[in-house]
Short mmCIF file of C-alpha atoms and ligand atoms in Angstrom, two decimals:
data_model
loop_
_atom_site.label_atom_id
_atom_site.label_comp_id
_atom_site.label_asym_id
_atom_site.label_seq_id
_atom_site.Cartn_x
_atom_site.Cartn_y
_atom_site.Cartn_z
CA MET A 467 -6.60 29.49 -69.70
CA THR A 468 -10.36 29.17 -69.42
CA GLY A 469 -12.93 31.79 -70.32
CA THR A 470 -12.67 34.73 -72.64
CA PRO A 471 -13.22 38.26 -71.42
CA ALA A 472 -16.38 39.93 -72.70
CA PRO A 473 -15.79 42.90 -75.01
CA VAL A 474 -15.42 46.09 -73.00
CA PRO A 475 -18.48 48.29 -73.44
CA ALA A 476 -18.11 52.02 -74.07
CA ARG A 477 -20.63 52.64 -71.29
CA ALA A 478 -20.80 51.21 -67.75
CA THR A 479 -22.51 51.94 -64.47
CA VAL A 480 -19.25 51.42 -62.59
CA GLY A 481 -15.81 51.71 -64.20
CA ILE A 482 -13.07 50.07 -62.14
CA VAL A 483 -9.45 51.09 -62.68
CA GLY A 484 -7.10 48.30 -61.57
CA GLY A 485 -7.51 44.53 -61.36
CA GLY A 486 -5.80 43.83 -58.02
CA PRO A 487 -7.72 42.36 -55.07
CA ALA A 488 -9.81 45.52 -54.51
CA GLY A 489 -10.90 45.88 -58.15
CA LEU A 490 -11.50 42.17 -58.72
CA LEU A 491 -13.49 41.59 -55.54
CA LEU A 492 -15.57 44.71 -56.16
CA ALA A 493 -16.26 43.57 -59.74
CA ARG A 494 -17.25 40.14 -58.54
CA LEU A 495 -19.64 41.46 -55.86
CA LEU A 496 -21.16 43.96 -58.32
CA HIS A 497 -21.63 41.26 -60.93
CA GLN A 498 -23.55 39.24 -58.34
CA ALA A 499 -25.65 42.26 -57.38
CA GLY A 500 -26.57 42.77 -61.03
CA VAL A 501 -24.66 46.08 -61.31
CA ASP A 502 -22.78 46.29 -64.61
CA CYS A 503 -19.11 47.20 -64.39
CA VAL A 504 -15.83 46.98 -66.32
CA VAL A 505 -12.35 46.36 -64.96
CA LEU A 506 -9.33 47.81 -66.76
CA GLU A 507 -5.95 46.41 -65.68
CA SER A 508 -2.66 47.70 -67.06
CA ARG A 509 -0.70 44.45 -66.61
CA ASP A 510 -1.18 41.07 -68.23
CA ARG A 511 -3.04 38.24 -66.53
CA ALA A 512 0.05 36.18 -65.65
CA TYR A 513 1.76 39.17 -64.01
CA VAL A 514 -1.27 40.00 -61.87
CA GLU A 515 -1.72 36.37 -60.83
CA GLN A 516 1.91 35.84 -59.88
CA ARG A 517 2.69 39.05 -58.01
CA GLN A 518 3.87 37.78 -54.62
CA ARG A 519 2.29 39.74 -51.81
CA ALA A 520 -0.02 39.23 -48.86
CA GLY A 521 -0.77 35.97 -47.11
CA ILE A 522 -3.22 36.55 -44.26
CA LEU A 523 -6.99 36.81 -44.63
CA GLU A 524 -9.34 38.05 -41.93
CA GLN A 525 -12.74 36.49 -41.31
CA GLY A 526 -14.54 39.36 -43.11
CA THR A 527 -12.36 38.85 -46.20
CA VAL A 528 -12.95 35.09 -46.15
CA ASP A 529 -16.72 35.60 -45.77
CA ALA A 530 -16.77 38.00 -48.74
CA LEU A 531 -14.74 35.61 -50.90
CA ARG A 532 -17.08 32.75 -50.00
CA SER A 533 -20.20 34.76 -50.76
CA SER A 534 -18.65 35.97 -54.04
CA GLY A 535 -18.29 32.32 -55.08
CA ALA A 536 -14.50 32.39 -54.69
CA GLY A 537 -14.34 30.37 -51.48
CA GLU A 538 -14.12 26.84 -52.79
CA ARG A 539 -10.34 26.49 -53.16
CA LEU A 540 -9.76 28.71 -50.14
CA ASP A 541 -11.82 26.29 -48.03
CA ARG A 542 -9.86 23.35 -49.43
CA GLU A 543 -6.31 24.75 -49.43
CA GLY A 544 -6.39 27.69 -46.98
CA LEU A 545 -4.83 27.11 -43.56
CA ALA A 546 -6.87 28.28 -40.56
CA HIS A 547 -4.61 29.85 -37.91
CA ASP A 548 -5.64 30.26 -34.28
CA GLY A 549 -2.69 32.32 -33.15
CA ILE A 550 0.74 33.83 -33.76
CA GLU A 551 4.00 33.62 -31.86
CA LEU A 552 5.95 36.66 -30.73
CA ARG A 553 9.68 36.38 -29.97
CA TRP A 554 11.95 38.85 -28.23
CA ASP A 555 14.96 38.76 -25.95
CA ARG A 556 15.32 34.98 -26.64
CA ARG A 557 11.76 34.32 -25.33
CA ALA A 558 8.65 33.17 -27.17
CA GLN A 559 5.01 33.91 -26.39
CA ARG A 560 1.99 32.61 -28.26
CA VAL A 561 -1.08 34.84 -28.67
CA ASP A 562 -4.20 32.69 -28.92
CA PHE A 563 -6.91 34.27 -31.05
CA PRO A 564 -10.11 32.30 -30.33
CA SER A 565 -9.85 32.57 -26.54
CA LEU A 566 -9.01 36.30 -26.68
CA THR A 567 -11.47 37.38 -29.38
CA GLY A 568 -14.62 35.33 -28.83
CA GLY A 569 -13.74 32.63 -31.34
CA HIS A 570 -12.10 34.47 -34.22
CA ARG A 571 -9.15 33.31 -36.29
CA VAL A 572 -7.35 34.14 -39.57
CA TRP A 573 -6.55 32.17 -42.74
CA VAL A 574 -3.29 31.74 -44.60
CA TYR A 575 -4.13 31.84 -48.28
CA ALA A 576 -1.90 33.77 -50.65
CA GLN A 577 -3.02 36.92 -52.44
CA THR A 578 -1.86 35.29 -55.70
CA GLU A 579 -4.47 32.57 -55.17
CA VAL A 580 -7.23 35.03 -54.23
CA VAL A 581 -6.51 36.92 -57.45
CA LYS A 582 -6.43 33.73 -59.55
CA ASP A 583 -9.79 32.60 -58.13
CA LEU A 584 -11.47 35.98 -58.73
CA VAL A 585 -10.08 36.31 -62.28
CA ALA A 586 -11.24 32.80 -63.18
CA LEU A 587 -14.78 33.51 -61.96
CA GLN A 588 -15.06 36.81 -63.82
CA LEU A 589 -13.85 35.24 -67.04
CA ARG A 590 -16.13 32.22 -66.56
CA ASP A 591 -19.11 34.56 -66.26
CA GLY A 592 -18.04 36.65 -69.25
CA ALA A 593 -17.85 39.81 -67.12
CA PRO A 594 -15.82 42.65 -68.68
CA LEU A 595 -12.23 42.38 -67.41
CA LEU A 596 -9.51 43.66 -69.70
CA PHE A 597 -5.79 43.05 -69.16
CA ASP A 598 -3.04 45.09 -70.89
CA ALA A 599 -5.36 48.09 -70.65
CA ARG A 600 -3.45 51.07 -69.20
CA VAL A 601 -5.66 53.90 -67.99
CA SER A 602 -4.05 57.25 -68.77
CA SER A 603 -6.60 59.49 -67.05
CA VAL A 604 -10.07 59.84 -65.62
CA THR A 605 -11.95 63.03 -66.51
CA GLY A 606 -15.26 64.58 -65.41
CA ALA A 607 -15.02 63.58 -61.73
CA GLY A 608 -17.33 66.48 -60.85
CA THR A 609 -19.94 65.63 -63.51
CA ASP A 610 -22.50 62.82 -63.54
CA ARG A 611 -20.65 61.08 -66.41
CA PRO A 612 -16.97 60.56 -65.53
CA VAL A 613 -14.89 59.10 -68.36
CA ILE A 614 -12.02 56.59 -68.23
CA HIS A 615 -9.38 56.99 -70.95
CA TYR A 616 -7.22 53.94 -71.66
CA ALA A 617 -4.92 52.38 -74.22
CA HIS A 618 -5.31 48.79 -75.38
CA GLY A 619 -4.07 46.89 -78.41
CA GLY A 620 -2.29 49.95 -79.79
CA ALA A 621 -5.39 52.17 -79.76
CA ASP A 622 -6.98 54.69 -77.39
CA HIS A 623 -10.43 54.01 -75.94
CA THR A 624 -12.92 55.52 -73.48
CA VAL A 625 -15.59 54.20 -71.13
CA VAL A 626 -18.31 56.62 -70.01
CA CYS A 627 -19.43 55.70 -66.48
CA ASP A 628 -21.90 56.68 -63.79
CA TYR A 629 -19.14 56.19 -61.22
CA VAL A 630 -15.41 55.46 -61.44
CA VAL A 631 -13.66 53.50 -58.69
CA GLY A 632 -9.88 53.84 -58.50
CA CYS A 633 -8.52 50.47 -57.37
CA ASP A 634 -5.19 51.25 -59.02
CA GLY A 635 -2.86 51.06 -56.05
CA PHE A 636 -0.55 53.61 -54.50
CA HIS A 637 0.86 54.86 -57.83
CA GLY A 638 -2.52 54.90 -59.58
CA VAL A 639 -3.85 57.66 -61.83
CA THR A 640 -7.47 57.85 -60.62
CA ARG A 641 -6.61 60.05 -57.64
CA LYS A 642 -5.35 62.68 -60.10
CA ALA A 643 -8.90 63.06 -61.49
CA VAL A 644 -9.78 65.02 -58.35
CA PRO A 645 -8.98 68.76 -58.42
CA GLU A 646 -5.90 69.82 -56.50
CA GLY A 647 -6.54 70.54 -52.82
CA GLU A 648 -9.74 68.48 -52.52
CA LEU A 649 -7.99 65.39 -51.10
CA ARG A 650 -5.47 65.35 -48.27
CA THR A 651 -2.79 62.71 -47.99
CA VAL A 652 -0.91 62.16 -44.74
CA GLY A 653 1.66 59.48 -44.09
CA ARG A 654 5.13 58.49 -43.05
CA SER A 655 7.92 56.24 -44.23
CA TYR A 656 10.11 53.98 -42.11
CA PRO A 657 13.92 53.74 -41.99
CA TYR A 658 13.94 50.06 -43.01
CA SER A 659 12.60 47.64 -45.63
CA TRP A 660 11.83 43.90 -45.77
CA LEU A 661 13.73 41.33 -47.75
CA GLY A 662 11.11 38.67 -48.55
CA ILE A 663 11.89 35.14 -49.69
CA LEU A 664 9.94 32.10 -50.83
CA ALA A 665 11.59 28.78 -50.00
CA ASP A 666 10.73 25.20 -50.88
CA VAL A 667 10.76 23.94 -47.33
CA ALA A 668 8.05 23.04 -44.85
CA PRO A 669 7.37 25.94 -42.42
CA SER A 670 9.39 25.47 -39.21
CA ASN A 671 6.44 26.51 -37.07
CA GLU A 672 2.74 25.76 -37.44
CA GLU A 673 1.87 29.41 -36.85
CA LEU A 674 3.44 32.71 -37.94
CA VAL A 675 6.40 33.91 -35.88
CA TYR A 676 7.03 37.66 -35.48
CA ALA A 677 10.52 38.13 -34.03
CA HIS A 678 12.04 41.24 -32.48
CA SER A 679 15.83 41.11 -32.49
CA PRO A 680 18.48 43.78 -31.97
CA ARG A 681 19.78 42.56 -35.38
CA GLY A 682 16.41 43.50 -36.87
CA PHE A 683 12.91 42.08 -37.27
CA ALA A 684 12.19 38.69 -38.84
CA LEU A 685 8.90 37.01 -39.80
CA LEU A 686 8.17 33.39 -40.53
CA SER A 687 5.08 32.86 -42.66
CA MET A 688 4.03 30.26 -45.20
CA ARG A 689 2.23 29.64 -48.45
CA SER A 690 1.45 25.94 -48.05
CA PRO A 691 2.58 22.95 -45.96
CA ALA A 692 5.59 22.71 -48.32
CA VAL A 693 6.46 26.37 -48.99
CA SER A 694 7.76 28.90 -46.46
CA ARG A 695 7.56 32.68 -46.80
CA LEU A 696 10.11 34.54 -44.67
CA TYR A 697 11.02 38.19 -44.21
CA LEU A 698 14.08 39.98 -42.80
CA GLN A 699 14.34 43.64 -41.88
CA VAL A 700 17.06 45.21 -44.08
CA PRO A 701 18.26 48.81 -44.63
CA ASN A 702 16.38 50.90 -47.17
CA GLY A 703 17.94 50.65 -50.62
CA THR A 704 19.13 47.04 -50.09
CA ASP A 705 19.84 45.08 -53.29
CA PRO A 706 18.42 41.54 -52.85
CA ALA A 707 21.32 40.20 -54.93
CA ALA A 708 23.68 41.31 -52.13
CA TRP A 709 22.14 38.60 -49.92
CA THR A 710 23.33 35.09 -50.70
CA ASP A 711 21.04 32.23 -49.68
CA GLU A 712 23.45 31.21 -46.92
CA ARG A 713 23.60 34.74 -45.51
CA ILE A 714 19.78 34.92 -45.47
CA TRP A 715 19.41 31.61 -43.59
CA ASP A 716 22.20 32.50 -41.12
CA GLU A 717 20.59 35.84 -40.40
CA LEU A 718 17.12 34.32 -39.99
CA ASP A 719 18.61 31.74 -37.60
CA ALA A 720 20.18 34.48 -35.50
CA ARG A 721 17.02 36.58 -35.36
CA PHE A 722 14.62 33.77 -34.47
CA ALA A 723 16.95 32.36 -31.77
CA VAL A 724 15.26 31.51 -28.47
CA ASP A 725 16.48 29.70 -25.37
CA ALA A 726 14.07 26.82 -26.05
CA ASP A 727 15.01 24.10 -28.50
CA TRP A 728 14.02 25.24 -32.01
CA THR A 729 15.50 24.74 -35.46
CA LEU A 730 14.82 26.70 -38.60
CA ALA A 731 14.64 24.28 -41.53
CA ARG A 732 16.46 25.50 -44.65
CA GLY A 733 15.54 24.83 -48.27
CA PRO A 734 16.07 26.17 -51.78
CA ILE A 735 15.15 29.86 -52.07
CA THR A 736 13.01 30.38 -55.18
CA GLN A 737 12.36 34.12 -54.96
CA LYS A 738 13.86 37.21 -53.29
CA SER A 739 12.56 40.78 -53.27
CA VAL A 740 12.87 43.93 -51.19
CA LEU A 741 9.89 46.03 -50.18
CA PRO A 742 9.95 49.45 -48.57
CA MET A 743 7.62 50.33 -45.74
CA ARG A 744 5.20 53.22 -45.57
CA SER A 745 1.94 54.38 -44.03
CA SER A 746 -0.37 56.71 -45.95
CA VAL A 747 -4.04 57.74 -45.97
CA THR A 748 -5.86 59.89 -48.53
CA GLU A 749 -9.05 61.55 -47.28
CA PRO A 750 -11.86 61.66 -48.16
CA MET A 751 -12.03 58.47 -50.21
CA ARG A 752 -14.63 59.98 -52.54
CA TRP A 753 -14.93 63.19 -54.51
CA GLY A 754 -17.85 63.70 -56.87
CA ARG A 755 -18.35 60.55 -58.90
CA VAL A 756 -14.84 59.20 -58.27
CA LEU A 757 -14.18 56.83 -55.38
CA LEU A 758 -10.90 55.34 -54.18
CA ALA A 759 -10.50 51.85 -52.74
CA GLY A 760 -7.63 49.71 -51.42
CA ASP A 761 -4.02 50.81 -51.78
CA ALA A 762 -5.16 53.72 -54.00
CA ALA A 763 -6.50 55.32 -50.81
CA HIS A 764 -4.31 53.90 -48.06
CA ILE A 765 -1.06 52.04 -47.48
CA VAL A 766 -0.02 50.17 -44.35
CA PRO A 767 3.34 48.61 -43.53
CA PRO A 768 2.92 44.81 -43.80
CA ALA A 769 3.68 43.84 -40.17
CA GLY A 770 -0.03 44.08 -39.30
CA ALA A 771 -1.13 41.97 -42.31
CA LYS A 772 -3.85 44.51 -43.07
CA GLY A 773 -3.35 45.79 -46.66
CA LEU A 774 -5.25 43.11 -48.54
CA ASN A 775 -7.94 42.99 -45.86
CA LEU A 776 -8.52 46.74 -46.06
CA ALA A 777 -8.77 46.46 -49.85
CA ALA A 778 -11.40 43.74 -49.37
CA SER A 779 -13.40 45.69 -46.79
CA ASP A 780 -13.50 48.79 -49.04
CA ALA A 781 -14.81 46.59 -51.86
CA ILE A 782 -17.48 45.05 -49.60
CA VAL A 783 -18.73 48.44 -48.37
CA LEU A 784 -18.75 49.83 -51.93
CA ALA A 785 -20.56 46.83 -53.40
CA ARG A 786 -23.28 47.18 -50.74
CA ALA A 787 -23.61 50.88 -51.53
CA PHE A 788 -23.90 50.33 -55.31
CA GLY A 789 -26.37 47.51 -54.65
CA GLN A 790 -28.49 49.86 -52.55
CA LEU A 791 -28.37 52.48 -55.30
CA ALA A 792 -29.46 49.95 -57.91
CA ARG A 793 -32.29 48.56 -55.77
CA THR A 794 -33.68 51.70 -54.17
CA GLY A 795 -32.15 54.68 -55.94
CA SER A 796 -30.64 55.82 -52.62
CA THR A 797 -27.09 57.20 -52.55
CA ALA A 798 -26.96 56.94 -48.73
CA GLY A 799 -24.39 54.11 -48.81
CA LEU A 800 -22.20 55.91 -51.32
CA ASP A 801 -22.45 59.14 -49.34
CA ALA A 802 -21.32 57.31 -46.19
CA TYR A 803 -18.61 55.27 -47.98
CA SER A 804 -15.59 57.37 -47.05
CA ASP A 805 -16.50 57.83 -43.37
CA THR A 806 -17.45 54.16 -42.99
CA CYS A 807 -14.16 52.93 -44.45
CA LEU A 808 -11.91 55.51 -42.83
CA ARG A 809 -12.85 54.42 -39.30
CA ARG A 810 -11.56 50.95 -40.09
CA VAL A 811 -8.62 52.28 -42.10
CA TRP A 812 -7.35 54.42 -39.23
CA ARG A 813 -7.66 51.53 -36.76
CA ALA A 814 -5.61 49.37 -39.15
CA GLU A 815 -3.11 52.20 -39.67
CA HIS A 816 -2.58 52.46 -35.93
CA PHE A 817 -2.23 48.71 -35.46
CA SER A 818 0.20 48.39 -38.39
CA TRP A 819 2.29 51.26 -37.05
CA PHE A 820 2.21 49.66 -33.58
CA MET A 821 3.37 46.26 -34.86
CA THR A 822 6.05 47.89 -37.00
CA THR A 823 7.53 50.15 -34.34
CA THR A 824 7.25 47.55 -31.56
CA LEU A 825 9.05 44.82 -33.50
CA HIS A 826 11.68 46.61 -35.65
CA THR A 827 15.01 48.02 -34.57
CA ALA A 828 15.66 51.39 -36.21
CA PRO A 829 19.18 52.29 -37.37
CA ASP A 830 21.09 53.69 -34.37
CA GLN A 831 18.14 52.91 -32.11
CA PRO A 832 18.86 54.08 -28.53
CA ALA A 833 19.04 51.26 -25.95
CA PHE A 834 16.23 53.06 -24.13
CA ASP A 835 13.83 52.48 -27.07
CA THR A 836 14.72 48.78 -27.13
CA ARG A 837 13.87 48.51 -23.43
CA LEU A 838 10.52 50.20 -24.14
CA GLN A 839 9.82 47.61 -26.86
CA TYR A 840 10.66 44.78 -24.46
CA SER A 841 8.40 46.32 -21.84
CA GLN A 842 5.53 46.43 -24.36
CA LEU A 843 6.11 42.82 -25.40
CA ASP A 844 6.42 41.73 -21.73
CA ARG A 845 3.07 43.41 -21.11
CA ILE A 846 1.42 41.45 -23.95
CA ALA A 847 2.82 38.26 -22.40
CA ALA A 848 1.65 39.14 -18.88
CA SER A 849 -1.70 40.84 -19.43
CA PRO A 850 -4.67 39.12 -21.09
CA HIS A 851 -6.04 42.61 -21.79
CA ALA A 852 -2.93 43.65 -23.70
CA ALA A 853 -2.86 40.33 -25.55
CA ALA A 854 -6.57 40.64 -26.38
CA GLU A 855 -6.00 44.13 -27.80
CA LEU A 856 -3.36 42.71 -30.17
CA ALA A 857 -5.48 39.66 -31.03
CA ARG A 858 -8.63 41.69 -31.76
CA ASN A 859 -6.74 44.00 -34.07
CA TYR A 860 -4.98 41.12 -35.81
CA VAL A 861 -8.16 39.14 -36.56
CA GLY A 862 -9.78 42.39 -37.71
CA MET A 863 -12.77 44.54 -36.91
CA PRO A 864 -16.21 43.70 -38.35
CA VAL A 865 -16.77 45.22 -41.80
CA GLY A 866 -19.11 48.23 -42.09
P1 RFL B 500 -2.90 46.43 -55.91
O1 RFL B 500 -2.78 45.02 -55.53
O2 RFL B 500 -1.68 47.27 -55.94
O3 RFL B 500 -3.63 46.48 -57.32
C1 RFL B 500 -3.70 47.67 -58.08
C2 RFL B 500 -3.85 47.25 -59.52
O4 RFL B 500 -4.02 48.41 -60.34
C3 RFL B 500 -3.25 48.25 -61.51
N1 RFL B 500 -3.01 49.59 -62.07
C4 RFL B 500 -3.57 50.06 -63.19
N2 RFL B 500 -4.43 49.50 -64.07
C5 RFL B 500 -4.82 50.22 -65.15
N3 RFL B 500 -4.34 51.48 -65.40
C6 RFL B 500 -3.47 52.09 -64.55
N4 RFL B 500 -3.03 53.33 -64.80
C7 RFL B 500 -3.06 51.36 -63.39
N5 RFL B 500 -2.21 51.65 -62.35
C8 RFL B 500 -2.21 50.55 -61.57
C9 RFL B 500 -2.01 47.51 -61.04
O5 RFL B 500 -1.33 46.84 -62.10
C10 RFL B 500 -2.61 46.55 -60.03
O6 RFL B 500 -2.97 45.31 -60.62
O7 RFL B 500 -3.95 47.21 -54.95
P2 RFL B 500 -5.28 46.68 -54.23
O8 RFL B 500 -6.17 45.96 -55.16
O9 RFL B 500 -5.79 47.86 -53.50
O10 RFL B 500 -4.78 45.59 -53.18
C11 RFL B 500 -3.94 45.96 -52.12
C12 RFL B 500 -3.04 44.81 -51.71
O11 RFL B 500 -2.39 44.30 -52.85
C13 RFL B 500 -2.00 45.23 -50.69
O12 RFL B 500 -2.56 46.09 -49.70
C14 RFL B 500 -1.40 44.02 -49.95
O13 RFL B 500 -0.67 43.21 -50.84
C15 RFL B 500 -0.51 44.49 -48.83
N6 RFL B 500 0.19 43.38 -48.16
C16 RFL B 500 -0.46 42.58 -47.23
N7 RFL B 500 -1.76 42.78 -46.92
C17 RFL B 500 -2.40 41.94 -46.05
O14 RFL B 500 -3.61 42.13 -45.80
N8 RFL B 500 -1.79 40.87 -45.46
C18 RFL B 500 -0.50 40.60 -45.72
O15 RFL B 500 -0.01 39.61 -45.21
C19 RFL B 500 0.24 41.48 -46.60
N9 RFL B 500 1.51 41.23 -46.92
C20 RFL B 500 1.48 43.06 -48.54
C21 RFL B 500 2.12 41.96 -47.90
C22 RFL B 500 2.13 43.79 -49.53
C23 RFL B 500 3.39 43.44 -49.91
N10 RFL B 500 3.98 44.24 -50.93
C24 RFL B 500 4.84 43.82 -51.93
C25 RFL B 500 3.56 45.62 -51.08
C26 RFL B 500 3.37 41.59 -48.27
C27 RFL B 500 4.01 42.30 -49.29
C28 RFL B 500 5.35 41.79 -49.67
C1 PHB B 501 2.89 36.93 -45.71
O1 PHB B 501 2.64 35.73 -45.54
O2 PHB B 501 3.30 37.38 -46.79
C2 PHB B 501 2.72 37.87 -44.58
C3 PHB B 501 2.15 37.42 -43.39
C4 PHB B 501 1.98 38.30 -42.33
C5 PHB B 501 2.39 39.61 -42.46
C6 PHB B 501 2.96 40.07 -43.65
C7 PHB B 501 3.13 39.18 -44.71
O3 PHB B 501 2.26 40.46 -41.39
#
């Protein structure tokens, strides 16, 4: 491991709870803007760097990573994708991004790698980033000196901040710093989960394949030219151990089946996990001197590939706002933070819900609903307007 974290000061302009993509990118952008901050992360470095999650980066996310100095490996190893394939009713239809969006595309570069790159840069620059530091609470949200309380190395510590940003994910503690009734959370769950696998086999398609099947949804994605990432819709509560490798490949084969000639290449499965699906938004994303960013404020089901990108756009908007405060003394950017982000968040929520409900088959789904899904997918195939609507949402809205 290179670099040693700087000692965590007892005082910071911005205290960041959580060292996932939102917290790390924010810290990186603040460091560059000359705003001092600390990041407190409850897990160890290896855990954070290996947590298998998102794979798709929008242009705005890529631009922010490049300008934060974390674009070098992404530019070398990331795979630019100009489209996705949709499959349903044994048909396939490609959606071309550049022609439908005025030249935009997305990148395949795993969240694990984004996190590794950001951690390495912070440590290289000696910026305060502490692992194994579990935040127990944030107090004084309504004062001008909120305090983060955390445990590290068997002792309790505090950091007194000007602002605290909760980047601590859906189960984080920062949200609890806000008095009851001041924030409103709305959301929904879905009657299915995803079984995700990593396999040591070259991806069977150059682009991602999103497949509707009466047997359930399936997604073909990738991590590199030699590693495939695949997902299967499974019932909630599924134990991944109940799925043998052979059963997984057979089921994927059945769900991706099209009339055209196509073979799904099989390989050794190196990882299996099940993830539940939910949508949730907490509003506003700021109260007093406490702000929420990323999954701490909003969750999307993964079929729209938006979670990591929303975390990045929150961090970008926040870093600009703190930069403005440092340069001019104006809190205008911070005051507008929640409204600015929520417009984008709600668009992503709608798109993620749309992709989820259009492509999955609910338990006991009426045949009527399946015909509606086919009609929607037929429309995307037949109408450049409908295809462009999907493509524009997939490549993402401009940040800000
Ligand atoms: P994270 O990544 O959950 O990080 C929160 C961090 O806070 C730490 N933490 C604490 N630290 C200190 N004290 C406490 N009390 C703490 N409580 C929590 C945690 O240890 C953690 O390190 O949230 P962040 O930064 O907001 O980032 C969000 C993204 O991780 C998430 O939205 C995406 O992974 C969602 N997602 C996808 N997003 C995309 O944009 N494209 C995709 O293709 C995509 N695929 C996915 C996904 C999420 C998945 N899972 C497992 C949920 C695929 C999967 C399988
Ligand atoms: C992934 O590669 O993990 C991935 C890609 C697209 C999605 C969800 C997950 O919609």
